[in-house]
Each structure stands twice: as C-alpha cells, then as structure tokens.
C-alpha cells in the first residue's frame, strides 16, 4: 500500500538568528512563480550552464537586483510569501543572517540541488541536448476538434415535453 500525500511532514530546517529559532519551510512552486513574476531576473538561477553554486548565483542576483529580492525570498522561505512587513524586516537583517537563511531556504526548497530540476524542466521543454530521445520522436500532430451541436438528444426531448 502506498503512503498518502497528507502523511508528508513539511520540509523544514531551523536557523538560529539572534537567539531566536526560525523555521525555514522552503518555497513551493507557486511561491517560486510569484517571485519570478516580481523579479524576472531571478530566472537566471534556473538557466544556463555554470559551475557556481545555487547560493553563489543567488548572491550575484542580489547584488544586481538589490535587497528587495532577499527580503522576498526569506519571507517566502519562512512561510510568508508576499508579506510586505516580513519582507521589510528580512531585507533589513545583516548580510550574514540573510545568507544563513537563504542558504537554508535553498537547501529545503531544492533538496537535490537546482541542477536536477533544471534538467527535468529542459527535458519537459524538449531540449534535445538534455533528452536525446525526444529529438528522435516525430512531432506531435495537433488534434482537430469538431464543434458540438447545441441541440443534444436530451435537450431536444426535454424541450418537446414542455
């Protein structure tokens, strides 16, 4: 018998900051999409061939975009995506505290790292370099749909009895 989705405990890691223990829950796909919409340059983390670690890539983006991105990532990673008050507090933490939190958020959000995720996304897109099998497959033919008649047999018989 298989396990149930409801049996999964949320992924979490505790990060001590100034004597407090903050529970990092990671960021869901929905949260990542919301961040990408607000900070499109963040998509650079998910693309390209680079030997830089996930945190190094993120650090480069923070320098390019600014502290607003860090605040948004930290708030989302602590379970409060889009919470302006928490984003502001997170943006005002000292750099060392921010990077401790961001590092934990990246670990919890991407437990296998970003490389396997990027490969899967590319394969789903049909990138032949990642998935040579897809390159050999014939293109999928579109399905032609016919319009359904607005008068179905049930409707016609129901109308005739009235």
PDB file of C-alpha atoms in Angstrom:
ATOM      1  CA  UNK A   1       0.000   0.000   0.000  1.00  0.00           C
ATOM      2  CA  UNK A   2       1.327   3.436  -0.852  1.00  0.00           C
ATOM      3  CA  UNK A   3       1.598   6.359   1.504  1.00  0.00           C
ATOM      4  CA  UNK A   4      -0.725   9.332   1.359  1.00  0.00           C
ATOM      5  CA  UNK A   5       0.301  12.861   0.446  1.00  0.00           C
ATOM      6  CA  UNK A   6      -1.244  14.032   3.717  1.00  0.00           C
ATOM      7  CA  UNK A   7       1.275  11.879   5.613  1.00  0.00           C
ATOM      8  CA  UNK A   8       4.182  14.071   4.497  1.00  0.00           C
ATOM      9  CA  UNK A   9       5.541  16.438   7.085  1.00  0.00           C
ATOM     10  CA  UNK A  10       6.580  19.802   5.692  1.00  0.00           C
ATOM     11  CA  UNK A  11      10.278  20.038   4.920  1.00  0.00           C
ATOM     12  CA  UNK A  12      11.913  22.261   7.490  1.00  0.00           C
ATOM     13  CA  UNK A  13      15.226  23.407   8.875  1.00  0.00           C
ATOM     14  CA  UNK A  14      15.777  25.575  11.934  1.00  0.00           C
ATOM     15  CA  UNK A  15      18.126  28.552  11.608  1.00  0.00           C
ATOM     16  CA  UNK A  16      19.233  30.390  14.755  1.00  0.00           C
ATOM     17  CA  UNK A  17      19.190  34.186  14.372  1.00  0.00           C
ATOM     18  CA  UNK A  18      19.927  36.458  17.369  1.00  0.00           C
ATOM     19  CA  UNK A  19      18.933  33.808  19.882  1.00  0.00           C
ATOM     20  CA  UNK A  20      15.658  33.020  18.070  1.00  0.00           C
ATOM     21  CA  UNK A  21      14.996  29.808  16.148  1.00  0.00           C
ATOM     22  CA  UNK A  22      13.407  30.456  12.755  1.00  0.00           C
ATOM     23  CA  UNK A  23      11.833  27.505  10.952  1.00  0.00           C
ATOM     24  CA  UNK A  24      12.599  27.529   7.242  1.00  0.00           C
ATOM     25  CA  UNK A  25       9.857  25.730   5.335  1.00  0.00           C
ATOM     26  CA  UNK A  26      11.142  26.265   1.814  1.00  0.00           C
ATOM     27  CA  UNK A  27       9.293  27.780  -1.121  1.00  0.00           C
ATOM     28  CA  UNK A  28       6.603  25.968  -3.119  1.00  0.00           C
ATOM     29  CA  UNK A  29       6.354  26.069  -6.916  1.00  0.00           C
ATOM     30  CA  UNK A  30       3.555  28.596  -6.517  1.00  0.00           C
ATOM     31  CA  UNK A  31       5.825  30.766  -4.373  1.00  0.00           C
ATOM     32  CA  UNK A  32       8.694  30.485  -6.851  1.00  0.00           C
ATOM     33  CA  UNK A  33       6.412  31.534  -9.704  1.00  0.00           C
ATOM     34  CA  UNK A  34       5.244  34.551  -7.693  1.00  0.00           C
ATOM     35  CA  UNK A  35       8.882  35.527  -7.042  1.00  0.00           C
ATOM     36  CA  UNK A  36       9.757  35.081 -10.728  1.00  0.00           C
ATOM     37  CA  UNK A  37       6.899  37.391 -11.696  1.00  0.00           C
ATOM     38  CA  UNK A  38       8.143  40.074  -9.312  1.00  0.00           C
ATOM     39  CA  UNK A  39      11.828  39.530 -10.050  1.00  0.00           C
ATOM     40  CA  UNK A  40      12.160  38.178 -13.625  1.00  0.00           C
ATOM     41  CA  UNK A  41      15.972  38.275 -13.449  1.00  0.00           C
ATOM     42  CA  UNK A  42      15.726  35.549 -10.812  1.00  0.00           C
ATOM     43  CA  UNK A  43      15.104  33.091 -13.664  1.00  0.00           C
ATOM     44  CA  UNK A  44      18.877  33.212 -14.277  1.00  0.00           C
ATOM     45  CA  UNK A  45      19.217  30.816 -11.331  1.00  0.00           C
ATOM     46  CA  UNK A  46      17.271  28.181 -13.270  1.00  0.00           C
ATOM     47  CA  UNK A  47      19.053  28.572 -16.607  1.00  0.00           C
ATOM     48  CA  UNK A  48      22.481  28.444 -18.094  1.00  0.00           C
ATOM     49  CA  UNK A  49      25.475  26.259 -17.541  1.00  0.00           C
ATOM     50  CA  UNK A  50      27.502  27.467 -14.617  1.00  0.00           C
ATOM     51  CA  UNK A  51      29.803  25.919 -12.083  1.00  0.00           C
ATOM     52  CA  UNK A  52      28.639  28.452  -9.487  1.00  0.00           C
ATOM     53  CA  UNK A  53      26.639  27.063  -6.591  1.00  0.00           C
ATOM     54  CA  UNK A  54      22.979  27.965  -6.132  1.00  0.00           C
ATOM     55  CA  UNK A  55      23.844  30.347  -3.312  1.00  0.00           C
ATOM     56  CA  UNK A  56      26.620  31.973  -5.375  1.00  0.00           C
ATOM     57  CA  UNK A  57      24.183  32.522  -8.252  1.00  0.00           C
ATOM     58  CA  UNK A  58      21.655  33.987  -5.849  1.00  0.00           C
ATOM     59  CA  UNK A  59      24.308  36.245  -4.327  1.00  0.00           C
ATOM     60  CA  UNK A  60      25.123  37.596  -7.784  1.00  0.00           C
ATOM     61  CA  UNK A  61      21.452  38.296  -8.408  1.00  0.00           C
ATOM     62  CA  UNK A  62      21.070  40.060  -5.085  1.00  0.00           C
ATOM     63  CA  UNK A  63      23.927  42.377  -5.995  1.00  0.00           C
ATOM     64  CA  UNK A  64      22.292  43.015  -9.381  1.00  0.00           C
ATOM     65  CA  UNK A  65      18.686  43.377  -8.175  1.00  0.00           C
ATOM     66  CA  UNK A  66      19.034  44.566  -4.604  1.00  0.00           C
ATOM     67  CA  UNK A  67      17.875  43.652  -1.130  1.00  0.00           C
ATOM     68  CA  UNK A  68      14.185  43.507  -2.041  1.00  0.00           C
ATOM     69  CA  UNK A  69      14.762  40.098  -3.615  1.00  0.00           C
ATOM     70  CA  UNK A  70      16.449  38.756  -0.480  1.00  0.00           C
ATOM     71  CA  UNK A  71      13.636  40.016   1.729  1.00  0.00           C
ATOM     72  CA  UNK A  72      11.034  38.409  -0.538  1.00  0.00           C
ATOM     73  CA  UNK A  73      12.901  35.084  -0.658  1.00  0.00           C
ATOM     74  CA  UNK A  74      13.372  34.985   3.112  1.00  0.00           C
ATOM     75  CA  UNK A  75       9.729  35.848   3.846  1.00  0.00           C
ATOM     76  CA  UNK A  76       8.546  33.195   1.367  1.00  0.00           C
ATOM     77  CA  UNK A  77      11.016  30.624   2.722  1.00  0.00           C
ATOM     78  CA  UNK A  78       9.737  31.212   6.248  1.00  0.00           C
ATOM     79  CA  UNK A  79       6.163  30.595   5.079  1.00  0.00           C
ATOM     80  CA  UNK A  80       5.013  34.168   4.452  1.00  0.00           C
ATOM     81  CA  UNK A  81       5.179  34.764   0.686  1.00  0.00           C
ATOM     82  CA  UNK A  82       4.283  38.321  -0.283  1.00  0.00           C
ATOM     83  CA  UNK A  83       4.046  39.541   3.334  1.00  0.00           C
ATOM     84  CA  UNK A  84       5.384  43.092   2.981  1.00  0.00           C
ATOM     85  CA  UNK A  85       6.067  43.584   6.697  1.00  0.00           C
ATOM     86  CA  UNK A  86       8.164  40.407   6.943  1.00  0.00           C
ATOM     87  CA  UNK A  87       9.908  41.156   3.637  1.00  0.00           C
ATOM     88  CA  UNK A  88      10.984  44.543   5.006  1.00  0.00           C
ATOM     89  CA  UNK A  89      12.316  43.039   8.248  1.00  0.00           C
ATOM     90  CA  UNK A  90      14.147  40.324   6.288  1.00  0.00           C
ATOM     91  CA  UNK A  91      15.624  42.905   3.900  1.00  0.00           C
ATOM     92  CA  UNK A  92      16.993  44.819   6.897  1.00  0.00           C
ATOM     93  CA  UNK A  93      18.771  41.842   8.516  1.00  0.00           C
ATOM     94  CA  UNK A  94      22.544  41.958   8.362  1.00  0.00           C
ATOM     95  CA  UNK A  95      24.079  40.181   5.377  1.00  0.00           C
ATOM     96  CA  UNK A  96      25.400  37.213   7.374  1.00  0.00           C
ATOM     97  CA  UNK A  97      21.962  36.486   8.823  1.00  0.00           C
ATOM     98  CA  UNK A  98      20.344  36.859   5.418  1.00  0.00           C
ATOM     99  CA  UNK A  99      22.732  34.412   3.813  1.00  0.00           C
ATOM    100  CA  UNK A 100      22.309  31.876   6.632  1.00  0.00           C
ATOM    101  CA  UNK A 101      18.565  31.984   5.987  1.00  0.00           C
ATOM    102  CA  UNK A 102      18.843  31.980   2.185  1.00  0.00           C
ATOM    103  CA  UNK A 103      21.261  29.056   2.272  1.00  0.00           C
ATOM    104  CA  UNK A 104      18.795  27.039   4.386  1.00  0.00           C
ATOM    105  CA  UNK A 105      15.882  28.076   2.141  1.00  0.00           C
ATOM    106  CA  UNK A 106      17.746  26.852  -0.952  1.00  0.00           C
ATOM    107  CA  UNK A 107      18.588  23.532   0.773  1.00  0.00           C
ATOM    108  CA  UNK A 108      14.983  22.932   1.876  1.00  0.00           C
ATOM    109  CA  UNK A 109      13.391  24.154  -1.371  1.00  0.00           C
ATOM    110  CA  UNK A 110      15.757  22.187  -3.625  1.00  0.00           C
ATOM    111  CA  UNK A 111      16.921  19.185  -1.563  1.00  0.00           C
ATOM    112  CA  UNK A 112      18.646  17.663  -4.606  1.00  0.00           C
ATOM    113  CA  UNK A 113      20.071  20.992  -5.783  1.00  0.00           C
ATOM    114  CA  UNK A 114      18.991  23.006  -8.790  1.00  0.00           C
ATOM    115  CA  UNK A 115      20.835  21.016 -11.468  1.00  0.00           C
ATOM    116  CA  UNK A 116      18.424  18.024 -11.493  1.00  0.00           C
ATOM    117  CA  UNK A 117      15.441  20.396 -11.540  1.00  0.00           C
ATOM    118  CA  UNK A 118      16.863  22.382 -14.457  1.00  0.00           C
ATOM    119  CA  UNK A 119      17.493  19.140 -16.364  1.00  0.00           C
ATOM    120  CA  UNK A 120      13.910  17.988 -15.796  1.00  0.00           C
ATOM    121  CA  UNK A 121      12.480  21.326 -16.924  1.00  0.00           C
ATOM    122  CA  UNK A 122      14.637  21.284 -20.051  1.00  0.00           C
ATOM    123  CA  UNK A 123      13.591  17.706 -20.807  1.00  0.00           C
ATOM    124  CA  UNK A 124       9.933  18.679 -20.427  1.00  0.00           C
ATOM    125  CA  UNK A 125      10.513  21.554 -22.855  1.00  0.00           C
ATOM    126  CA  UNK A 126      12.037  19.094 -25.296  1.00  0.00           C
ATOM    127  CA  UNK A 127      15.636  20.272 -25.191  1.00  0.00           C
ATOM    128  CA  UNK A 128      17.402  17.649 -27.332  1.00  0.00           C
ATOM    129  CA  UNK A 129      20.723  18.192 -25.570  1.00  0.00           C
ATOM    130  CA  UNK A 130      19.195  17.008 -22.309  1.00  0.00           C
ATOM    131  CA  UNK A 131      16.777  14.413 -23.682  1.00  0.00           C
ATOM    132  CA  UNK A 132      18.052  12.891 -26.960  1.00  0.00           C
ATOM    133  CA  UNK A 133      15.071  10.514 -27.075  1.00  0.00           C
ATOM    134  CA  UNK A 134      12.742  13.467 -27.593  1.00  0.00           C
ATOM    135  CA  UNK A 135      14.835  14.659 -30.541  1.00  0.00           C
ATOM    136  CA  UNK A 136      14.230  11.338 -32.356  1.00  0.00           C
ATOM    137  CA  UNK A 137      10.467  11.359 -31.830  1.00  0.00           C
ATOM    138  CA  UNK A 138       8.189  12.671 -34.571  1.00  0.00           C
ATOM    139  CA  UNK A 139       6.415  15.917 -33.739  1.00  0.00           C
ATOM    140  CA  UNK A 140       3.047  15.592 -32.080  1.00  0.00           C
ATOM    141  CA  UNK A 141       0.215  16.240 -34.501  1.00  0.00           C
ATOM    142  CA  UNK A 142      -2.485  18.646 -33.330  1.00  0.00           C
ATOM    143  CA  UNK A 143      -5.888  17.183 -32.627  1.00  0.00           C
ATOM    144  CA  UNK A 144      -8.767  18.631 -34.615  1.00  0.00           C
ATOM    145  CA  UNK A 145     -11.881  19.113 -32.553  1.00  0.00           C
ATOM    146  CA  UNK A 146     -15.344  19.345 -34.006  1.00  0.00           C
ATOM    147  CA  UNK A 147     -17.850  21.743 -32.584  1.00  0.00           C
ATOM    148  CA  UNK A 148     -20.570  20.070 -30.630  1.00  0.00           C
ATOM    149  CA  UNK A 149     -24.104  20.631 -31.803  1.00  0.00           C
ATOM    150  CA  UNK A 150     -26.031  22.953 -29.494  1.00  0.00           C
ATOM    151  CA  UNK A 151     -29.042  20.639 -29.581  1.00  0.00           C
ATOM    152  CA  UNK A 152     -28.313  17.362 -27.864  1.00  0.00           C
ATOM    153  CA  UNK A 153     -30.845  14.482 -27.847  1.00  0.00           C
ATOM    154  CA  UNK A 154     -31.541  15.069 -24.136  1.00  0.00           C
ATOM    155  CA  UNK A 155     -32.197  18.735 -24.689  1.00  0.00           C
ATOM    156  CA  UNK A 156     -34.441  18.110 -27.697  1.00  0.00           C
ATOM    157  CA  UNK A 157     -36.572  15.533 -25.857  1.00  0.00           C
ATOM    158  CA  UNK A 158     -36.782  17.761 -22.761  1.00  0.00           C
ATOM    159  CA  UNK A 159     -37.903  20.710 -24.864  1.00  0.00           C
ATOM    160  CA  UNK A 160     -40.589  18.655 -26.642  1.00  0.00           C
ATOM    161  CA  UNK A 161     -42.182  17.561 -23.342  1.00  0.00           C
ATOM    162  CA  UNK A 162     -42.673  21.170 -22.169  1.00  0.00           C
TER     163      UNK A 162
END
